[in-house]
Amino acid sequence: MSQPVITLWSDANYFSPYVMSVYVALKEKGLNFSLKTIDLDSGQHQQADWQGFNLTRRVPLLEIDGFLLSESSAIDEYLEERFAPPVWERIYPHDLEKRAQARQVQAWLRSDLMPIREERATDVVFAGAKRPPLSPAGQAAAQKLFAIAGSLLRDGQQNLFGEWCIADADLALMLNRLVLNGDAVPEALADYATFQWQRASVQRYVALSAKRAG
């Protein structure tokens, strides 16, 4: 089946959890795409000649035949609608309410739990960095994460909503900020994160950062 020309822009180190979300979505959809990087550390994203300058000046940036879109959850939803099931693979639950819940989880992970994001940067996940113990604020955020994730996964299922969806990759990454640092994480949640991390699309993204580091 023919498809448009797709480009995904990433940070140069492949450390962005939001780039990972879109990368996984594209892989799960079975879409061919080019991957380009921009050096955030040197400020390349602040240069007016970069495609994403007039949007949010952030990655990920998706380019499809001249159409530009930023913000990972917006991109994930766009990909689901443009490359819709059943022709293309599904990345959100089929059920309407579960689909809304998946988007809720994505929005929550992007807007909350800031102490975890600050104290467990994604070099912990993608480069094996180690961080000191969590601050009181970090511990409180971790307990909130465990409580909410535990409620969502209270029946011990391997996926949030019965079938895999893109929110599983996002939640697993947040949990792995702690798991891969060696922090104490409830066993069921650690097992869930480890299981999700073995998905082929996720492992392909992890390999990008490993290759870059090597």
PDB file of N, CA, C and O in Angstrom, residues 54-110:
ATOM      1  N   ASN A  54       8.519  27.386  13.813  1.00  0.00           N
ATOM      2  CA  ASN A  54       7.262  28.132  13.918  1.00  0.00           C
ATOM      3  C   ASN A  54       6.148  27.350  14.607  1.00  0.00           C
ATOM      4  O   ASN A  54       5.007  27.833  14.704  1.00  0.00           O
ATOM      5  N   LEU A  55       6.475  26.146  15.088  1.00  0.00           N
ATOM      6  CA  LEU A  55       5.503  25.378  15.869  1.00  0.00           C
ATOM      7  C   LEU A  55       5.872  25.528  17.346  1.00  0.00           C
ATOM      8  O   LEU A  55       5.744  26.600  17.906  1.00  0.00           O
ATOM      9  N   THR A  56       6.373  24.474  17.962  1.00  0.00           N
ATOM     10  CA  THR A  56       6.715  24.542  19.390  1.00  0.00           C
ATOM     11  C   THR A  56       8.218  24.588  19.636  1.00  0.00           C
ATOM     12  O   THR A  56       8.639  24.703  20.783  1.00  0.00           O
ATOM     13  N   ARG A  57       9.021  24.451  18.549  1.00  0.00           N
ATOM     14  CA  ARG A  57      10.490  24.416  18.668  1.00  0.00           C
ATOM     15  C   ARG A  57      10.943  23.266  19.565  1.00  0.00           C
ATOM     16  O   ARG A  57      11.934  23.378  20.290  1.00  0.00           O
ATOM     17  N   ARG A  58      10.204  22.188  19.487  1.00  0.00           N
ATOM     18  CA  ARG A  58      10.531  21.011  20.291  1.00  0.00           C
ATOM     19  C   ARG A  58      10.428  19.764  19.418  1.00  0.00           C
ATOM     20  O   ARG A  58       9.813  19.773  18.359  1.00  0.00           O
ATOM     21  N   VAL A  59      11.029  18.693  19.917  1.00  0.00           N
ATOM     22  CA  VAL A  59      10.839  17.381  19.307  1.00  0.00           C
ATOM     23  C   VAL A  59       9.905  16.582  20.216  1.00  0.00           C
ATOM     24  O   VAL A  59       9.833  16.851  21.422  1.00  0.00           O
ATOM     25  N   PRO A  60       9.186  15.643  19.624  1.00  0.00           N
ATOM     26  CA  PRO A  60       9.226  15.211  18.232  1.00  0.00           C
ATOM     27  C   PRO A  60       8.536  16.202  17.299  1.00  0.00           C
ATOM     28  O   PRO A  60       7.645  16.938  17.709  1.00  0.00           O
ATOM     29  N   LEU A  61       8.978  16.142  16.055  1.00  0.00           N
ATOM     30  CA  LEU A  61       8.320  16.852  14.969  1.00  0.00           C
ATOM     31  C   LEU A  61       8.058  15.843  13.864  1.00  0.00           C
ATOM     32  O   LEU A  61       8.968  15.122  13.456  1.00  0.00           O
ATOM     33  N   LEU A  62       6.812  15.766  13.424  1.00  0.00           N
ATOM     34  CA  LEU A  62       6.444  14.866  12.339  1.00  0.00           C
ATOM     35  C   LEU A  62       6.210  15.689  11.086  1.00  0.00           C
ATOM     36  O   LEU A  62       5.536  16.723  11.129  1.00  0.00           O
ATOM     37  N   GLU A  63       6.764  15.220   9.982  1.00  0.00           N
ATOM     38  CA  GLU A  63       6.562  15.875   8.685  1.00  0.00           C
ATOM     39  C   GLU A  63       6.012  14.843   7.708  1.00  0.00           C
ATOM     40  O   GLU A  63       6.628  13.793   7.487  1.00  0.00           O
ATOM     41  N   ILE A  64       4.850  15.125   7.157  1.00  0.00           N
ATOM     42  CA  ILE A  64       4.223  14.239   6.174  1.00  0.00           C
ATOM     43  C   ILE A  64       3.827  15.059   4.959  1.00  0.00           C
ATOM     44  O   ILE A  64       2.887  15.867   5.025  1.00  0.00           O
ATOM     45  N   ASP A  65       4.562  14.884   3.881  1.00  0.00           N
ATOM     46  CA  ASP A  65       4.264  15.592   2.635  1.00  0.00           C
ATOM     47  C   ASP A  65       4.043  17.085   2.856  1.00  0.00           C
ATOM     48  O   ASP A  65       3.079  17.684   2.356  1.00  0.00           O
ATOM     49  N   GLY A  66       4.912  17.696   3.648  1.00  0.00           N
ATOM     50  CA  GLY A  66       4.836  19.132   3.879  1.00  0.00           C
ATOM     51  C   GLY A  66       3.978  19.543   5.054  1.00  0.00           C
ATOM     52  O   GLY A  66       4.029  20.711   5.472  1.00  0.00           O
ATOM     53  N   PHE A  67       3.181  18.617   5.598  1.00  0.00           N
ATOM     54  CA  PHE A  67       2.394  18.916   6.794  1.00  0.00           C
ATOM     55  C   PHE A  67       3.257  18.669   8.016  1.00  0.00           C
ATOM     56  O   PHE A  67       3.862  17.605   8.161  1.00  0.00           O
ATOM     57  N   LEU A  68       3.320  19.650   8.916  1.00  0.00           N
ATOM     58  CA  LEU A  68       4.154  19.563  10.104  1.00  0.00           C
ATOM     59  C   LEU A  68       3.275  19.508  11.349  1.00  0.00           C
ATOM     60  O   LEU A  68       2.289  20.239  11.467  1.00  0.00           O
ATOM     61  N   LEU A  69       3.665  18.651  12.296  1.00  0.00           N
ATOM     62  CA  LEU A  69       2.912  18.520  13.537  1.00  0.00           C
ATOM     63  C   LEU A  69       3.874  18.194  14.662  1.00  0.00           C
ATOM     64  O   LEU A  69       4.750  17.330  14.512  1.00  0.00           O
ATOM     65  N   SER A  70       3.711  18.893  15.796  1.00  0.00           N
ATOM     66  CA  SER A  70       4.523  18.611  16.973  1.00  0.00           C
ATOM     67  C   SER A  70       3.629  18.191  18.126  1.00  0.00           C
ATOM     68  O   SER A  70       2.395  18.193  17.998  1.00  0.00           O
ATOM     69  N   GLU A  71       4.248  17.844  19.248  1.00  0.00           N
ATOM     70  CA  GLU A  71       3.608  17.332  20.463  1.00  0.00           C
ATOM     71  C   GLU A  71       3.184  15.875  20.258  1.00  0.00           C
ATOM     72  O   GLU A  71       2.313  15.565  19.447  1.00  0.00           O
ATOM     73  N   SER A  72       3.808  15.020  21.041  1.00  0.00           N
ATOM     74  CA  SER A  72       3.718  13.582  20.783  1.00  0.00           C
ATOM     75  C   SER A  72       2.310  13.015  20.864  1.00  0.00           C
ATOM     76  O   SER A  72       1.927  12.176  20.035  1.00  0.00           O
ATOM     77  N   SER A  73       1.519  13.430  21.846  1.00  0.00           N
ATOM     78  CA  SER A  73       0.177  12.863  21.941  1.00  0.00           C
ATOM     79  C   SER A  73      -0.695  13.300  20.767  1.00  0.00           C
ATOM     80  O   SER A  73      -1.510  12.522  20.257  1.00  0.00           O
ATOM     81  N   ALA A  74      -0.492  14.535  20.307  1.00  0.00           N
ATOM     82  CA  ALA A  74      -1.216  15.000  19.117  1.00  0.00           C
ATOM     83  C   ALA A  74      -0.799  14.195  17.897  1.00  0.00           C
ATOM     84  O   ALA A  74      -1.633  13.831  17.050  1.00  0.00           O
ATOM     85  N   ILE A  75       0.491  13.906  17.796  1.00  0.00           N
ATOM     86  CA  ILE A  75       0.987  13.118  16.661  1.00  0.00           C
ATOM     87  C   ILE A  75       0.443  11.696  16.717  1.00  0.00           C
ATOM     88  O   ILE A  75      -0.008  11.147  15.704  1.00  0.00           O
ATOM     89  N   ASP A  76       0.480  11.082  17.893  1.00  0.00           N
ATOM     90  CA  ASP A  76      -0.039   9.719  18.030  1.00  0.00           C
ATOM     91  C   ASP A  76      -1.502   9.648  17.593  1.00  0.00           C
ATOM     92  O   ASP A  76      -1.902   8.736  16.851  1.00  0.00           O
ATOM     93  N   GLU A  77      -2.305  10.597  18.039  1.00  0.00           N
ATOM     94  CA  GLU A  77      -3.720  10.592  17.686  1.00  0.00           C
ATOM     95  C   GLU A  77      -3.924  10.844  16.187  1.00  0.00           C
ATOM     96  O   GLU A  77      -4.802  10.232  15.550  1.00  0.00           O
ATOM     97  N   TYR A  78      -3.112  11.729  15.638  1.00  0.00           N
ATOM     98  CA  TYR A  78      -3.192  12.004  14.197  1.00  0.00           C
ATOM     99  C   TYR A  78      -2.861  10.754  13.390  1.00  0.00           C
ATOM    100  O   TYR A  78      -3.555  10.419  12.413  1.00  0.00           O
ATOM    101  N   LEU A  79      -1.820  10.053  13.801  1.00  0.00           N
ATOM    102  CA  LEU A  79      -1.430   8.831  13.092  1.00  0.00           C
ATOM    103  C   LEU A  79      -2.540   7.783  13.160  1.00  0.00           C
ATOM    104  O   LEU A  79      -2.807   7.085  12.174  1.00  0.00           O
ATOM    105  N   GLU A  80      -3.210   7.695  14.315  1.00  0.00           N
ATOM    106  CA  GLU A  80      -4.293   6.721  14.443  1.00  0.00           C
ATOM    107  C   GLU A  80      -5.450   7.062  13.513  1.00  0.00           C
ATOM    108  O   GLU A  80      -6.084   6.162  12.940  1.00  0.00           O
ATOM    109  N   GLU A  81      -5.726   8.341  13.333  1.00  0.00           N
ATOM    110  CA  GLU A  81      -6.839   8.740  12.480  1.00  0.00           C
ATOM    111  C   GLU A  81      -6.476   8.699  11.000  1.00  0.00           C
ATOM    112  O   GLU A  81      -7.272   8.256  10.164  1.00  0.00           O
ATOM    113  N   ARG A  82      -5.272   9.149  10.672  1.00  0.00           N
ATOM    114  CA  ARG A  82      -4.902   9.175   9.252  1.00  0.00           C
ATOM    115  C   ARG A  82      -4.629   7.773   8.722  1.00  0.00           C
ATOM    116  O   ARG A  82      -5.002   7.448   7.585  1.00  0.00           O
ATOM    117  N   PHE A  83      -3.981   6.945   9.531  1.00  0.00           N
ATOM    118  CA  PHE A  83      -3.669   5.572   9.129  1.00  0.00           C
ATOM    119  C   PHE A  83      -4.531   4.652   9.995  1.00  0.00           C
ATOM    120  O   PHE A  83      -4.052   3.974  10.900  1.00  0.00           O
ATOM    121  N   ALA A  84      -5.818   4.688   9.681  1.00  0.00           N
ATOM    122  CA  ALA A  84      -6.818   4.128  10.588  1.00  0.00           C
ATOM    123  C   ALA A  84      -6.952   2.617  10.461  1.00  0.00           C
ATOM    124  O   ALA A  84      -6.767   2.041   9.379  1.00  0.00           O
ATOM    125  N   PRO A  85      -7.284   1.960  11.557  1.00  0.00           N
ATOM    126  CA  PRO A  85      -7.663   0.547  11.502  1.00  0.00           C
ATOM    127  C   PRO A  85      -8.955   0.407  10.704  1.00  0.00           C
ATOM    128  O   PRO A  85      -9.730   1.368  10.618  1.00  0.00           O
ATOM    129  N   PRO A  86      -9.235  -0.734  10.093  1.00  0.00           N
ATOM    130  CA  PRO A  86      -8.451  -1.970  10.160  1.00  0.00           C
ATOM    131  C   PRO A  86      -7.363  -2.073   9.095  1.00  0.00           C
ATOM    132  O   PRO A  86      -6.656  -3.077   9.055  1.00  0.00           O
ATOM    133  N   VAL A  87      -7.250  -1.072   8.223  1.00  0.00           N
ATOM    134  CA  VAL A  87      -6.212  -1.154   7.181  1.00  0.00           C
ATOM    135  C   VAL A  87      -4.834  -1.115   7.816  1.00  0.00           C
ATOM    136  O   VAL A  87      -3.928  -1.870   7.461  1.00  0.00           O
ATOM    137  N   TRP A  88      -4.658  -0.225   8.792  1.00  0.00           N
ATOM    138  CA  TRP A  88      -3.389  -0.088   9.501  1.00  0.00           C
ATOM    139  C   TRP A  88      -3.547  -0.609  10.926  1.00  0.00           C
ATOM    140  O   TRP A  88      -4.660  -0.644  11.453  1.00  0.00           O
ATOM    141  N   GLU A  89      -2.457  -0.977  11.542  1.00  0.00           N
ATOM    142  CA  GLU A  89      -2.507  -1.498  12.902  1.00  0.00           C
ATOM    143  C   GLU A  89      -3.043  -0.444  13.875  1.00  0.00           C
ATOM    144  O   GLU A  89      -2.809   0.750  13.713  1.00  0.00           O
ATOM    145  N   ARG A  90      -3.726  -0.908  14.890  1.00  0.00           N
ATOM    146  CA  ARG A  90      -4.312  -0.033  15.892  1.00  0.00           C
ATOM    147  C   ARG A  90      -3.286   0.302  16.973  1.00  0.00           C
ATOM    148  O   ARG A  90      -2.535  -0.571  17.427  1.00  0.00           O
ATOM    149  N   ILE A  91      -3.228   1.575  17.423  1.00  0.00           N
ATOM    150  CA  ILE A  91      -2.364   1.938  18.543  1.00  0.00           C
ATOM    151  C   ILE A  91      -3.162   2.485  19.727  1.00  0.00           C
ATOM    152  O   ILE A  91      -2.576   2.801  20.771  1.00  0.00           O
ATOM    153  N   TYR A  92      -4.472   2.607  19.569  1.00  0.00           N
ATOM    154  CA  TYR A  92      -5.372   2.967  20.666  1.00  0.00           C
ATOM    155  C   TYR A  92      -6.438   1.880  20.779  1.00  0.00           C
ATOM    156  O   TYR A  92      -6.760   1.211  19.793  1.00  0.00           O
ATOM    157  N   PRO A  93      -7.013   1.697  21.960  1.00  0.00           N
ATOM    158  CA  PRO A  93      -8.048   0.665  22.120  1.00  0.00           C
ATOM    159  C   PRO A  93      -9.233   0.878  21.184  1.00  0.00           C
ATOM    160  O   PRO A  93      -9.579   2.015  20.845  1.00  0.00           O
ATOM    161  N   HIS A  94      -9.865  -0.209  20.826  1.00  0.00           N
ATOM    162  CA  HIS A  94     -11.039  -0.137  19.962  1.00  0.00           C
ATOM    163  C   HIS A  94     -12.223   0.477  20.701  1.00  0.00           C
ATOM    164  O   HIS A  94     -12.976   1.281  20.131  1.00  0.00           O
ATOM    165  N   ASP A  95     -12.396   0.121  21.963  1.00  0.00           N
ATOM    166  CA  ASP A  95     -13.516   0.611  22.763  1.00  0.00           C
ATOM    167  C   ASP A  95     -13.388   2.111  23.016  1.00  0.00           C
ATOM    168  O   ASP A  95     -12.318   2.615  23.356  1.00  0.00           O
ATOM    169  N   LEU A  96     -14.492   2.835  22.855  1.00  0.00           N
ATOM    170  CA  LEU A  96     -14.483   4.295  22.969  1.00  0.00           C
ATOM    171  C   LEU A  96     -14.001   4.768  24.337  1.00  0.00           C
ATOM    172  O   LEU A  96     -13.156   5.666  24.441  1.00  0.00           O
ATOM    173  N   GLU A  97     -14.551   4.178  25.407  1.00  0.00           N
ATOM    174  CA  GLU A  97     -14.177   4.610  26.753  1.00  0.00           C
ATOM    175  C   GLU A  97     -12.717   4.266  27.066  1.00  0.00           C
ATOM    176  O   GLU A  97     -11.991   5.061  27.668  1.00  0.00           O
ATOM    177  N   LYS A  98     -12.291   3.089  26.654  1.00  0.00           N
ATOM    178  CA  LYS A  98     -10.896   2.706  26.883  1.00  0.00           C
ATOM    179  C   LYS A  98      -9.949   3.597  26.076  1.00  0.00           C
ATOM    180  O   LYS A  98      -8.849   3.936  26.540  1.00  0.00           O
ATOM    181  N   ARG A  99     -10.373   3.966  24.894  1.00  0.00           N
ATOM    182  CA  ARG A  99      -9.556   4.876  24.070  1.00  0.00           C
ATOM    183  C   ARG A  99      -9.413   6.228  24.759  1.00  0.00           C
ATOM    184  O   ARG A  99      -8.330   6.810  24.798  1.00  0.00           O
ATOM    185  N   ALA A 100     -10.498   6.708  25.336  1.00  0.00           N
ATOM    186  CA  ALA A 100     -10.437   7.966  26.082  1.00  0.00           C
ATOM    187  C   ALA A 100      -9.529   7.830  27.292  1.00  0.00           C
ATOM    188  O   ALA A 100      -8.762   8.752  27.619  1.00  0.00           O
ATOM    189  N   GLN A 101      -9.592   6.693  27.970  1.00  0.00           N
ATOM    190  CA  GLN A 101      -8.730   6.470  29.129  1.00  0.00           C
ATOM    191  C   GLN A 101      -7.254   6.422  28.727  1.00  0.00           C
ATOM    192  O   GLN A 101      -6.392   6.919  29.462  1.00  0.00           O
ATOM    193  N   ALA A 102      -6.971   5.827  27.590  1.00  0.00           N
ATOM    194  CA  ALA A 102      -5.583   5.777  27.120  1.00  0.00           C
ATOM    195  C   ALA A 102      -5.055   7.182  26.888  1.00  0.00           C
ATOM    196  O   ALA A 102      -3.910   7.511  27.255  1.00  0.00           O
ATOM    197  N   ARG A 103      -5.871   8.035  26.299  1.00  0.00           N
ATOM    198  CA  ARG A 103      -5.465   9.421  26.074  1.00  0.00           C
ATOM    199  C   ARG A 103      -5.333  10.163  27.402  1.00  0.00           C
ATOM    200  O   ARG A 103      -4.469  11.030  27.566  1.00  0.00           O
ATOM    201  N   GLN A 104      -6.193   9.812  28.358  1.00  0.00           N
ATOM    202  CA  GLN A 104      -6.089  10.391  29.700  1.00  0.00           C
ATOM    203  C   GLN A 104      -4.744  10.036  30.325  1.00  0.00           C
ATOM    204  O   GLN A 104      -4.067  10.897  30.918  1.00  0.00           O
ATOM    205  N   VAL A 105      -4.349   8.780  30.233  1.00  0.00           N
ATOM    206  CA  VAL A 105      -3.060   8.345  30.783  1.00  0.00           C
ATOM    207  C   VAL A 105      -1.916   9.106  30.119  1.00  0.00           C
ATOM    208  O   VAL A 105      -0.988   9.590  30.790  1.00  0.00           O
ATOM    209  N   GLN A 106      -1.968   9.234  28.805  1.00  0.00           N
ATOM    210  CA  GLN A 106      -0.921   9.969  28.103  1.00  0.00           C
ATOM    211  C   GLN A 106      -0.841  11.417  28.568  1.00  0.00           C
ATOM    212  O   GLN A 106       0.250  11.941  28.812  1.00  0.00           O
ATOM    213  N   ALA A 107      -1.984  12.074  28.688  1.00  0.00           N
ATOM    214  CA  ALA A 107      -1.999  13.473  29.115  1.00  0.00           C
ATOM    215  C   ALA A 107      -1.468  13.609  30.538  1.00  0.00           C
ATOM    216  O   ALA A 107      -0.717  14.550  30.848  1.00  0.00           O
ATOM    217  N   TRP A 108      -1.852  12.694  31.410  1.00  0.00           N
ATOM    218  CA  TRP A 108      -1.386  12.721  32.796  1.00  0.00           C
ATOM    219  C   TRP A 108       0.129  12.587  32.882  1.00  0.00           C
ATOM    220  O   TRP A 108       0.793  13.351  33.584  1.00  0.00           O
ATOM    221  N   LEU A 109       0.670  11.619  32.163  1.00  0.00           N
ATOM    222  CA  LEU A 109       2.115  11.389  32.213  1.00  0.00           C
ATOM    223  C   LEU A 109       2.910  12.581  31.691  1.00  0.00           C
ATOM    224  O   LEU A 109       4.058  12.792  32.079  1.00  0.00           O
ATOM    225  N   ARG A 110       2.312  13.378  30.810  1.00  0.00           N
ATOM    226  CA  ARG A 110       2.992  14.533  30.230  1.00  0.00           C
ATOM    227  C   ARG A 110       2.827  15.807  31.066  1.00  0.00           C
ATOM    228  O   ARG A 110       3.557  16.776  30.837  1.00  0.00           O
TER     229      ARG A 110
END
